[in-house]
PDB file of C-alpha atoms in Angstrom:
ATOM      1  CA  UNK A   1     206.235 145.992 113.641  1.00 90.00           C
ATOM      2  CA  UNK A   2     203.511 147.157 111.176  1.00 93.00           C
ATOM      3  CA  UNK A   3     199.868 146.623 111.854  1.00 94.00           C
ATOM      4  CA  UNK A   4     196.874 147.260 109.500  1.00 90.00           C
ATOM      5  CA  UNK A   5     193.452 146.673 110.739  1.00 95.00           C
ATOM      6  CA  UNK A   6     190.582 147.131 108.033  1.00 96.00           C
ATOM      7  CA  UNK A   7     187.664 145.338 106.524  1.00 98.00           C
ATOM      8  CA  UNK A   8     188.320 142.283 104.131  1.00 98.00           C
ATOM      9  CA  UNK A   9     185.350 143.175 101.974  1.00 98.00           C
ATOM     10  CA  UNK A  10     183.053 140.890 100.020  1.00 98.00           C
ATOM     11  CA  UNK A  11     181.556 141.587  96.737  1.00 98.00           C
ATOM     12  CA  UNK A  12     178.494 141.265  94.401  1.00 98.00           C
ATOM     13  CA  UNK A  13     178.405 140.762  90.463  1.00 98.00           C
ATOM     14  CA  UNK A  14     176.173 142.832  88.731  1.00 98.00           C
ATOM     15  CA  UNK A  15     175.650 140.446  85.630  1.00 97.00           C
ATOM     16  CA  UNK A  16     177.866 137.537  84.670  1.00 97.00           C
ATOM     17  CA  UNK A  17     178.321 135.995  81.570  1.00 93.00           C
ATOM     18  CA  UNK A  18     180.758 132.761  80.461  1.00 92.00           C
ATOM     19  CA  UNK A  19     181.405 132.995  76.892  1.00 89.00           C
ATOM     20  CA  UNK A  20     183.415 129.843  76.416  1.00 85.00           C
ATOM     21  CA  UNK A  21     185.346 127.209  78.285  1.00 86.00           C
ATOM     22  CA  UNK A  22     189.190 127.269  77.680  1.00 84.00           C
ATOM     23  CA  UNK A  23     191.472 124.841  76.788  1.00 83.00           C
ATOM     24  CA  UNK A  24     193.174 124.801  80.221  1.00 84.00           C
ATOM     25  CA  UNK A  25     189.550 124.084  81.683  1.00 83.00           C
ATOM     26  CA  UNK A  26     188.879 127.344  83.068  1.00 87.00           C
ATOM     27  CA  UNK A  27     186.541 129.678  81.878  1.00 90.00           C
ATOM     28  CA  UNK A  28     186.451 133.301  80.590  1.00 90.00           C
ATOM     29  CA  UNK A  29     183.812 135.548  82.418  1.00 94.00           C
ATOM     30  CA  UNK A  30     182.725 139.028  81.768  1.00 94.00           C
ATOM     31  CA  UNK A  31     181.231 140.547  84.776  1.00 97.00           C
ATOM     32  CA  UNK A  32     180.835 143.891  86.930  1.00 97.00           C
ATOM     33  CA  UNK A  33     182.496 142.908  90.366  1.00 98.00           C
ATOM     34  CA  UNK A  34     181.535 145.521  92.938  1.00 98.00           C
ATOM     35  CA  UNK A  35     183.149 145.531  96.674  1.00 98.00           C
ATOM     36  CA  UNK A  36     180.414 145.807  99.488  1.00 98.00           C
ATOM     37  CA  UNK A  37     180.614 146.921 102.971  1.00 98.00           C
ATOM     38  CA  UNK A  38     179.833 143.131 104.477  1.00 98.00           C
ATOM     39  CA  UNK A  39     183.115 141.315 105.225  1.00 98.00           C
ATOM     40  CA  UNK A  40     185.497 139.890 107.460  1.00 98.00           C
ATOM     41  CA  UNK A  41     187.379 142.379 110.158  1.00 98.00           C
ATOM     42  CA  UNK A  42     190.968 141.646 109.789  1.00 98.00           C
ATOM     43  CA  UNK A  43     194.245 142.758 111.367  1.00 98.00           C
ATOM     44  CA  UNK A  44     197.808 141.787 109.503  1.00 98.00           C
ATOM     45  CA  UNK A  45     200.845 142.285 111.646  1.00 98.00           C
ATOM     46  CA  UNK A  46     204.230 142.102 110.200  1.00 98.00           C
ATOM     47  CA  UNK A  47     207.345 142.080 112.206  1.00 98.00           C
ATOM     48  CA  UNK A  48     210.938 142.069 110.617  1.00 97.00           C
ATOM     49  CA  UNK A  49     213.011 139.398 111.791  1.00 98.00           C
ATOM     50  CA  UNK A  50     217.052 138.975 111.989  1.00 97.00           C
ATOM     51  CA  UNK A  51     218.475 137.715 108.705  1.00 95.00           C
ATOM     52  CA  UNK A  52     219.366 134.236 110.176  1.00 96.00           C
ATOM     53  CA  UNK A  53     215.730 133.525 111.092  1.00 97.00           C
ATOM     54  CA  UNK A  54     213.017 132.050 108.594  1.00 97.00           C
ATOM     55  CA  UNK A  55     209.738 133.858 108.077  1.00 98.00           C
ATOM     56  CA  UNK A  56     206.760 132.674 110.057  1.00 98.00           C
ATOM     57  CA  UNK A  57     203.002 133.080 109.689  1.00 97.00           C
ATOM     58  CA  UNK A  58     200.163 132.616 112.036  1.00 98.00           C
ATOM     59  CA  UNK A  59     196.680 132.791 112.009  1.00 98.00           C
ATOM     60  CA  UNK A  60     194.427 133.723 115.064  1.00 98.00           C
ATOM     61  CA  UNK A  61     190.744 133.465 113.902  1.00 98.00           C
ATOM     62  CA  UNK A  62     187.096 133.842 115.076  1.00 98.00           C
ATOM     63  CA  UNK A  63     184.607 131.746 113.146  1.00 98.00           C
ATOM     64  CA  UNK A  64     181.244 133.662 113.095  1.00 98.00           C
ATOM     65  CA  UNK A  65     179.690 131.263 110.286  1.00 98.00           C
ATOM     66  CA  UNK A  66     176.663 129.218 110.727  1.00 96.00           C
ATOM     67  CA  UNK A  67     175.665 125.707 109.853  1.00 96.00           C
ATOM     68  CA  UNK A  68     177.767 123.569 107.653  1.00 96.00           C
ATOM     69  CA  UNK A  69     179.934 126.687 106.716  1.00 97.00           C
ATOM     70  CA  UNK A  70     181.199 126.844 110.296  1.00 98.00           C
ATOM     71  CA  UNK A  71     182.521 123.251 110.052  1.00 97.00           C
ATOM     72  CA  UNK A  72     183.764 123.783 106.293  1.00 96.00           C
ATOM     73  CA  UNK A  73     185.967 127.011 107.869  1.00 98.00           C
ATOM     74  CA  UNK A  74     187.019 124.938 111.011  1.00 98.00           C
ATOM     75  CA  UNK A  75     188.587 122.527 108.555  1.00 98.00           C
ATOM     76  CA  UNK A  76     191.058 124.883 107.155  1.00 97.00           C
ATOM     77  CA  UNK A  77     191.502 127.352 110.029  1.00 98.00           C
ATOM     78  CA  UNK A  78     194.492 126.954 112.498  1.00 98.00           C
ATOM     79  CA  UNK A  79     192.360 124.563 114.260  1.00 98.00           C
ATOM     80  CA  UNK A  80     192.076 122.107 111.494  1.00 98.00           C
ATOM     81  CA  UNK A  81     194.375 121.367 108.271  1.00 95.00           C
ATOM     82  CA  UNK A  82     195.984 124.880 107.873  1.00 92.00           C
ATOM     83  CA  UNK A  83     197.944 123.983 104.967  1.00 93.00           C
ATOM     84  CA  UNK A  84     194.667 124.139 102.848  1.00 96.00           C
ATOM     85  CA  UNK A  85     193.807 127.693 104.200  1.00 98.00           C
ATOM     86  CA  UNK A  86     193.947 130.281 101.361  1.00 98.00           C
ATOM     87  CA  UNK A  87     195.786 132.745 103.617  1.00 98.00           C
ATOM     88  CA  UNK A  88     198.768 129.939 104.174  1.00 98.00           C
ATOM     89  CA  UNK A  89     198.876 129.670 100.461  1.00 98.00           C
ATOM     90  CA  UNK A  90     199.177 133.298  99.626  1.00 98.00           C
ATOM     91  CA  UNK A  91     201.715 133.199 102.356  1.00 98.00           C
ATOM     92  CA  UNK A  92     203.706 130.248 100.694  1.00 98.00           C
ATOM     93  CA  UNK A  93     203.563 131.968  97.212  1.00 97.00           C
ATOM     94  CA  UNK A  94     204.963 135.072  98.387  1.00 98.00           C
ATOM     95  CA  UNK A  95     207.757 134.016 100.938  1.00 97.00           C
ATOM     96  CA  UNK A  96     210.520 133.686  98.369  1.00 96.00           C
ATOM     97  CA  UNK A  97     210.136 137.244  97.218  1.00 98.00           C
ATOM     98  CA  UNK A  98     210.299 138.729 100.520  1.00 98.00           C
ATOM     99  CA  UNK A  99     213.215 141.174 101.116  1.00 97.00           C
ATOM    100  CA  UNK A 100     213.921 140.356 104.518  1.00 97.00           C
ATOM    101  CA  UNK A 101     212.406 137.617 106.959  1.00 98.00           C
ATOM    102  CA  UNK A 102     209.152 138.638 108.627  1.00 98.00           C
ATOM    103  CA  UNK A 103     206.697 137.271 111.230  1.00 98.00           C
ATOM    104  CA  UNK A 104     203.331 137.496 110.257  1.00 98.00           C
ATOM    105  CA  UNK A 105     200.185 137.165 112.333  1.00 98.00           C
ATOM    106  CA  UNK A 106     196.687 137.648 110.883  1.00 98.00           C
ATOM    107  CA  UNK A 107     193.647 138.005 113.202  1.00 98.00           C
ATOM    108  CA  UNK A 108     190.540 137.345 111.414  1.00 98.00           C
ATOM    109  CA  UNK A 109     186.596 137.297 112.252  1.00 98.00           C
ATOM    110  CA  UNK A 110     185.039 135.095 109.723  1.00 98.00           C
ATOM    111  CA  UNK A 111     181.686 136.161 108.573  1.00 98.00           C
ATOM    112  CA  UNK A 112     182.054 136.060 104.715  1.00 98.00           C
ATOM    113  CA  UNK A 113     180.674 132.495 103.848  1.00 96.00           C
ATOM    114  CA  UNK A 114     182.548 129.880 101.820  1.00 94.00           C
ATOM    115  CA  UNK A 115     180.421 128.686  98.563  1.00 93.00           C
ATOM    116  CA  UNK A 116     178.527 132.178  98.473  1.00 95.00           C
ATOM    117  CA  UNK A 117     179.755 133.658  95.408  1.00 96.00           C
ATOM    118  CA  UNK A 118     180.680 137.089  97.396  1.00 98.00           C
ATOM    119  CA  UNK A 119     184.486 136.540  97.722  1.00 97.00           C
ATOM    120  CA  UNK A 120     185.079 134.640 100.828  1.00 94.00           C
ATOM    121  CA  UNK A 121     188.659 133.518 101.159  1.00 97.00           C
ATOM    122  CA  UNK A 122     190.011 135.488  97.880  1.00 98.00           C
ATOM    123  CA  UNK A 123     188.909 138.628  99.677  1.00 98.00           C
ATOM    124  CA  UNK A 124     190.967 137.617 102.974  1.00 98.00           C
ATOM    125  CA  UNK A 125     193.935 136.544 100.437  1.00 98.00           C
ATOM    126  CA  UNK A 126     193.835 139.577  98.159  1.00 98.00           C
ATOM    127  CA  UNK A 127     194.069 141.858 101.185  1.00 98.00           C
ATOM    128  CA  UNK A 128     196.753 140.112 102.505  1.00 98.00           C
ATOM    129  CA  UNK A 129     198.890 140.156  99.608  1.00 98.00           C
ATOM    130  CA  UNK A 130     198.103 143.983  99.347  1.00 97.00           C
ATOM    131  CA  UNK A 131     199.582 144.555 102.367  1.00 96.00           C
ATOM    132  CA  UNK A 132     202.344 141.926 101.936  1.00 98.00           C
ATOM    133  CA  UNK A 133     203.769 143.055  98.288  1.00 98.00           C
ATOM    134  CA  UNK A 134     205.548 146.499  99.531  1.00 97.00           C
ATOM    135  CA  UNK A 135     207.626 143.955 101.741  1.00 98.00           C
ATOM    136  CA  UNK A 136     208.591 141.947  98.462  1.00 98.00           C
ATOM    137  CA  UNK A 137     210.922 142.487  95.722  1.00 97.00           C
ATOM    138  CA  UNK A 138     208.126 141.125  93.208  1.00 97.00           C
ATOM    139  CA  UNK A 139     207.655 143.545  90.229  1.00 97.00           C
ATOM    140  CA  UNK A 140     204.355 145.472  89.926  1.00 96.00           C
ATOM    141  CA  UNK A 141     203.404 143.443  86.631  1.00 96.00           C
ATOM    142  CA  UNK A 142     203.862 140.322  88.527  1.00 97.00           C
ATOM    143  CA  UNK A 143     201.472 140.995  91.563  1.00 98.00           C
ATOM    144  CA  UNK A 144     198.318 139.901  89.470  1.00 97.00           C
ATOM    145  CA  UNK A 145     199.819 136.919  87.963  1.00 97.00           C
ATOM    146  CA  UNK A 146     200.705 135.709  91.540  1.00 98.00           C
ATOM    147  CA  UNK A 147     197.184 136.526  92.802  1.00 98.00           C
ATOM    148  CA  UNK A 148     195.739 134.703  90.182  1.00 97.00           C
ATOM    149  CA  UNK A 149     197.623 131.622  90.860  1.00 97.00           C
ATOM    150  CA  UNK A 150     195.980 131.425  94.157  1.00 97.00           C
ATOM    151  CA  UNK A 151     192.667 131.932  92.946  1.00 96.00           C
ATOM    152  CA  UNK A 152     190.617 133.388  90.195  1.00 95.00           C
ATOM    153  CA  UNK A 153     188.990 136.256  92.172  1.00 96.00           C
ATOM    154  CA  UNK A 154     191.973 137.338  94.359  1.00 98.00           C
ATOM    155  CA  UNK A 155     193.176 139.736  91.765  1.00 98.00           C
ATOM    156  CA  UNK A 156     189.880 141.900  92.285  1.00 98.00           C
ATOM    157  CA  UNK A 157     190.668 142.230  95.797  1.00 98.00           C
ATOM    158  CA  UNK A 158     194.014 143.872  95.136  1.00 97.00           C
ATOM    159  CA  UNK A 159     191.629 146.629  93.738  1.00 94.00           C
ATOM    160  CA  UNK A 160     190.103 149.374  95.507  1.00 91.00           C
ATOM    161  CA  UNK A 161     187.132 150.056  93.297  1.00 96.00           C
ATOM    162  CA  UNK A 162     184.375 148.363  91.148  1.00 98.00           C
ATOM    163  CA  UNK A 163     185.724 146.739  88.047  1.00 97.00           C
ATOM    164  CA  UNK A 164     184.540 145.407  84.885  1.00 96.00           C
ATOM    165  CA  UNK A 165     186.402 142.042  84.995  1.00 96.00           C
ATOM    166  CA  UNK A 166     187.113 139.731  81.910  1.00 93.00           C
ATOM    167  CA  UNK A 167     189.758 136.699  81.466  1.00 92.00           C
ATOM    168  CA  UNK A 168     189.290 134.149  84.339  1.00 93.00           C
ATOM    169  CA  UNK A 169     188.873 137.014  86.802  1.00 93.00           C
ATOM    170  CA  UNK A 170     192.370 138.722  86.023  1.00 94.00           C
ATOM    171  CA  UNK A 171     191.704 141.175  83.630  1.00 94.00           C
ATOM    172  CA  UNK A 172     190.317 144.473  85.312  1.00 96.00           C
ATOM    173  CA  UNK A 173     188.985 147.632  84.351  1.00 95.00           C
ATOM    174  CA  UNK A 174     188.167 150.171  87.418  1.00 96.00           C
ATOM    175  CA  UNK A 175     184.530 151.837  86.616  1.00 96.00           C
ATOM    176  CA  UNK A 176     182.637 154.278  88.384  1.00 96.00           C
ATOM    177  CA  UNK A 177     179.314 152.830  90.054  1.00 98.00           C
ATOM    178  CA  UNK A 178     176.570 154.762  91.862  1.00 98.00           C
ATOM    179  CA  UNK A 179     176.185 154.193  95.566  1.00 98.00           C
ATOM    180  CA  UNK A 180     173.850 152.002  96.535  1.00 98.00           C
ATOM    181  CA  UNK A 181     172.062 149.913  99.469  1.00 98.00           C
ATOM    182  CA  UNK A 182     171.247 146.142  99.586  1.00 98.00           C
ATOM    183  CA  UNK A 183     170.265 143.152 101.410  1.00 98.00           C
ATOM    184  CA  UNK A 184     172.263 139.820 101.035  1.00 98.00           C
ATOM    185  CA  UNK A 185     170.800 136.672 101.646  1.00 98.00           C
ATOM    186  CA  UNK A 186     172.912 133.720 102.717  1.00 98.00           C
ATOM    187  CA  UNK A 187     171.117 130.591 102.051  1.00 97.00           C
ATOM    188  CA  UNK A 188     171.727 127.413 104.587  1.00 96.00           C
ATOM    189  CA  UNK A 189     173.269 125.568 101.442  1.00 94.00           C
ATOM    190  CA  UNK A 190     176.150 126.148  99.023  1.00 92.00           C
ATOM    191  CA  UNK A 191     176.648 125.749  95.253  1.00 91.00           C
ATOM    192  CA  UNK A 192     179.850 124.084  94.124  1.00 88.00           C
ATOM    193  CA  UNK A 193     181.585 126.484  91.877  1.00 87.00           C
ATOM    194  CA  UNK A 194     182.592 123.256  89.611  1.00 86.00           C
ATOM    195  CA  UNK A 195     179.451 121.918  89.497  1.00 90.00           C
ATOM    196  CA  UNK A 196     177.778 125.365  88.309  1.00 91.00           C
ATOM    197  CA  UNK A 197     180.261 125.869  85.608  1.00 90.00           C
ATOM    198  CA  UNK A 198     179.871 122.330  84.509  1.00 88.00           C
ATOM    199  CA  UNK A 199     176.035 122.787  84.295  1.00 91.00           C
ATOM    200  CA  UNK A 200     176.594 125.483  81.892  1.00 89.00           C
ATOM    201  CA  UNK A 201     177.892 123.190  79.452  1.00 88.00           C
ATOM    202  CA  UNK A 202     180.290 125.741  77.551  1.00 82.00           C
ATOM    203  CA  UNK A 203     182.059 124.545  74.492  1.00 76.00           C
ATOM    204  CA  UNK A 204     185.634 125.130  73.742  1.00 67.00           C
ATOM    205  CA  UNK A 205     184.892 127.151  70.772  1.00 62.00           C
ATOM    206  CA  UNK A 206     185.243 131.252  71.085  1.00 67.00           C
ATOM    207  CA  UNK A 207     181.609 132.519  70.099  1.00 57.00           C
ATOM    208  CA  UNK A 208     181.438 136.147  68.355  1.00 53.00           C
ATOM    209  CA  UNK A 209     180.253 137.000  71.868  1.00 50.00           C
ATOM    210  CA  UNK A 210     177.312 138.854  73.391  1.00 50.00           C
ATOM    211  CA  UNK A 211     176.951 142.499  72.000  1.00 52.00           C
ATOM    212  CA  UNK A 212     176.205 143.369  75.818  1.00 54.00           C
ATOM    213  CA  UNK A 213     179.478 141.688  76.945  1.00 60.00           C
ATOM    214  CA  UNK A 214     181.911 142.393  74.162  1.00 56.00           C
ATOM    215  CA  UNK A 215     183.050 145.548  75.838  1.00 60.00           C
ATOM    216  CA  UNK A 216     180.725 146.969  78.399  1.00 80.00           C
ATOM    217  CA  UNK A 217     178.291 149.135  76.184  1.00 85.00           C
ATOM    218  CA  UNK A 218     178.306 153.064  76.784  1.00 90.00           C
ATOM    219  CA  UNK A 219     174.363 152.794  78.153  1.00 92.00           C
ATOM    220  CA  UNK A 220     175.309 150.218  80.575  1.00 94.00           C
ATOM    221  CA  UNK A 221     178.396 152.024  81.917  1.00 94.00           C
ATOM    222  CA  UNK A 222     176.076 155.187  82.289  1.00 95.00           C
ATOM    223  CA  UNK A 223     173.416 153.219  83.973  1.00 97.00           C
ATOM    224  CA  UNK A 224     175.909 151.890  86.458  1.00 97.00           C
ATOM    225  CA  UNK A 225     177.200 155.364  86.990  1.00 97.00           C
ATOM    226  CA  UNK A 226     173.747 156.633  87.779  1.00 98.00           C
ATOM    227  CA  UNK A 227     172.377 153.989  89.633  1.00 98.00           C
ATOM    228  CA  UNK A 228     169.635 153.197  87.097  1.00 98.00           C
ATOM    229  CA  UNK A 229     169.227 149.771  88.536  1.00 98.00           C
ATOM    230  CA  UNK A 230     165.715 149.102  86.702  1.00 96.00           C
ATOM    231  CA  UNK A 231     167.312 149.382  83.559  1.00 96.00           C
ATOM    232  CA  UNK A 232     170.030 147.055  84.069  1.00 97.00           C
ATOM    233  CA  UNK A 233     167.753 144.189  85.501  1.00 96.00           C
ATOM    234  CA  UNK A 234     167.169 142.607  82.201  1.00 92.00           C
ATOM    235  CA  UNK A 235     170.218 143.645  80.575  1.00 94.00           C
ATOM    236  CA  UNK A 236     173.131 142.625  83.108  1.00 96.00           C
ATOM    237  CA  UNK A 237     171.933 139.080  84.104  1.00 96.00           C
ATOM    238  CA  UNK A 238     173.945 136.339  85.851  1.00 97.00           C
ATOM    239  CA  UNK A 239     174.187 133.265  83.520  1.00 95.00           C
ATOM    240  CA  UNK A 240     174.362 131.063  86.470  1.00 96.00           C
ATOM    241  CA  UNK A 241     170.753 131.612  87.600  1.00 97.00           C
ATOM    242  CA  UNK A 242     169.006 129.255  85.493  1.00 95.00           C
ATOM    243  CA  UNK A 243     171.166 126.463  86.997  1.00 95.00           C
ATOM    244  CA  UNK A 244     170.770 127.684  90.560  1.00 96.00           C
ATOM    245  CA  UNK A 245     166.966 127.833  90.297  1.00 97.00           C
ATOM    246  CA  UNK A 246     166.984 124.195  88.853  1.00 95.00           C
ATOM    247  CA  UNK A 247     169.310 123.125  91.644  1.00 94.00           C
ATOM    248  CA  UNK A 248     167.656 124.935  94.551  1.00 96.00           C
ATOM    249  CA  UNK A 249     164.171 126.249  93.739  1.00 96.00           C
ATOM    250  CA  UNK A 250     164.057 128.232  96.807  1.00 97.00           C
ATOM    251  CA  UNK A 251     166.161 130.813  95.174  1.00 97.00           C
ATOM    252  CA  UNK A 252     163.460 131.753  92.722  1.00 97.00           C
ATOM    253  CA  UNK A 253     161.249 132.097  95.502  1.00 98.00           C
ATOM    254  CA  UNK A 254     163.813 134.408  97.312  1.00 98.00           C
ATOM    255  CA  UNK A 255     164.207 136.488  94.077  1.00 98.00           C
ATOM    256  CA  UNK A 256     160.131 136.983  93.855  1.00 98.00           C
ATOM    257  CA  UNK A 257     160.562 137.836  97.644  1.00 98.00           C
ATOM    258  CA  UNK A 258     163.137 140.401  96.860  1.00 98.00           C
ATOM    259  CA  UNK A 259     161.237 142.209  94.137  1.00 98.00           C
ATOM    260  CA  UNK A 260     157.779 142.026  96.233  1.00 98.00           C
ATOM    261  CA  UNK A 261     159.734 143.905  99.225  1.00 98.00           C
ATOM    262  CA  UNK A 262     160.733 146.819  96.835  1.00 98.00           C
ATOM    263  CA  UNK A 263     164.040 145.778  95.320  1.00 98.00           C
ATOM    264  CA  UNK A 264     164.942 147.506  92.023  1.00 98.00           C
ATOM    265  CA  UNK A 265     167.720 145.016  91.083  1.00 98.00           C
ATOM    266  CA  UNK A 266     167.970 141.279  92.020  1.00 98.00           C
ATOM    267  CA  UNK A 267     170.551 138.837  91.336  1.00 98.00           C
ATOM    268  CA  UNK A 268     172.569 135.837  92.195  1.00 98.00           C
ATOM    269  CA  UNK A 269     176.193 136.655  93.078  1.00 98.00           C
ATOM    270  CA  UNK A 270     178.856 134.918  91.395  1.00 97.00           C
ATOM    271  CA  UNK A 271     178.089 131.228  91.116  1.00 95.00           C
ATOM    272  CA  UNK A 272     176.031 131.554  94.281  1.00 94.00           C
ATOM    273  CA  UNK A 273     174.385 130.647  96.475  1.00 97.00           C
ATOM    274  CA  UNK A 274     174.235 134.134  97.933  1.00 98.00           C
ATOM    275  CA  UNK A 275     171.439 136.260  96.340  1.00 98.00           C
ATOM    276  CA  UNK A 276     170.923 139.808  96.755  1.00 98.00           C
ATOM    277  CA  UNK A 277     168.848 142.789  96.118  1.00 98.00           C
ATOM    278  CA  UNK A 278     169.559 146.463  95.767  1.00 98.00           C
ATOM    279  CA  UNK A 279     166.947 149.085  96.999  1.00 98.00           C
ATOM    280  CA  UNK A 280     166.263 152.947  96.077  1.00 98.00           C
ATOM    281  CA  UNK A 281     167.353 154.035  99.708  1.00 98.00           C
ATOM    282  CA  UNK A 282     168.640 152.782 102.989  1.00 98.00           C
ATOM    283  CA  UNK A 283     165.109 153.502 104.483  1.00 98.00           C
ATOM    284  CA  UNK A 284     163.572 151.044 101.736  1.00 98.00           C
ATOM    285  CA  UNK A 285     166.246 148.421 102.431  1.00 98.00           C
ATOM    286  CA  UNK A 286     165.756 148.599 106.127  1.00 98.00           C
ATOM    287  CA  UNK A 287     161.879 148.333 106.036  1.00 98.00           C
ATOM    288  CA  UNK A 288     162.429 145.350 103.229  1.00 98.00           C
ATOM    289  CA  UNK A 289     164.729 143.237 105.756  1.00 98.00           C
ATOM    290  CA  UNK A 290     161.854 142.868 108.243  1.00 98.00           C
ATOM    291  CA  UNK A 291     159.730 141.618 105.238  1.00 98.00           C
ATOM    292  CA  UNK A 292     162.258 139.201 103.707  1.00 98.00           C
ATOM    293  CA  UNK A 293     163.523 137.970 107.234  1.00 98.00           C
ATOM    294  CA  UNK A 294     159.870 136.988 108.052  1.00 98.00           C
ATOM    295  CA  UNK A 295     159.043 135.297 104.675  1.00 98.00           C
ATOM    296  CA  UNK A 296     162.448 133.514 104.936  1.00 98.00           C
ATOM    297  CA  UNK A 297     162.919 132.636 108.489  1.00 96.00           C
ATOM    298  CA  UNK A 298     165.498 129.904 107.577  1.00 93.00           C
ATOM    299  CA  UNK A 299     167.735 132.424 105.904  1.00 96.00           C
ATOM    300  CA  UNK A 300     170.401 134.533 107.291  1.00 98.00           C
ATOM    301  CA  UNK A 301     170.076 138.028 105.595  1.00 98.00           C
ATOM    302  CA  UNK A 302     172.775 141.126 105.901  1.00 98.00           C
ATOM    303  CA  UNK A 303     172.496 144.572 104.983  1.00 98.00           C
ATOM    304  CA  UNK A 304     175.211 145.988 102.853  1.00 98.00           C
ATOM    305  CA  UNK A 305     176.201 149.307 100.981  1.00 98.00           C
ATOM    306  CA  UNK A 306     178.585 150.315  98.164  1.00 98.00           C
TER     307      UNK A 306
END
């Protein structure tokens, strides 16, 4: 038996631009994805089986989510309709490529919220595939297409660094991003990814593209490398924010609260609903945590680093 204990990391988006809608109904994106220290503790156990046995999969989970999200995860956990679980879907997609039958057990402590825009189940699936691929005969060049077939964000979680992301999330260019400290706000409501994309009303026509995002400009790369967040604030913006503010005005108030507590970069992550602020230091972040927690008592806050 081989066992891996690790953290299934969440991610934040530093900027998110959606240039157009593709003919297949999906959307092209340009964004910077950064893995963060907040995530789901996860253990993957893989045990070889005799050749005459079938591969098996088991999930053992602890649900640490709150509110409606607790129920949402229960519905697809081993206590609900397990066939809808993204980890099970990843196993089903991979099982025909296994070189020998195996028994797989995943122990998961669920903290990453669904409908949060910070990776959630995609992180779990990506980490699982990363551990499983060495047991398969899948060529290296087919790993990302398989991951993409499970979810648009899953390919990123096969990586180990921040990336400039394009395509629908599968075109990945590793980049260097300065270390940072932040606070993540997890609102008691979610934002549907489908409705957020629909709200953008992007046409099928390919535009000439934003000069900021056509390729990640040299000044932006340099600012990411040194952590010049104030410079990046009005240059790498999340296009979903305008819709999120209309749908949930509390997020606009949260944005102001982060800035007033000393954040130097504030943004929605993905299509939401999680919102975050980056601070100049761990000390200033920890002081700000008390401020925003008191101002928004119904909001869940988590500190993170990257």
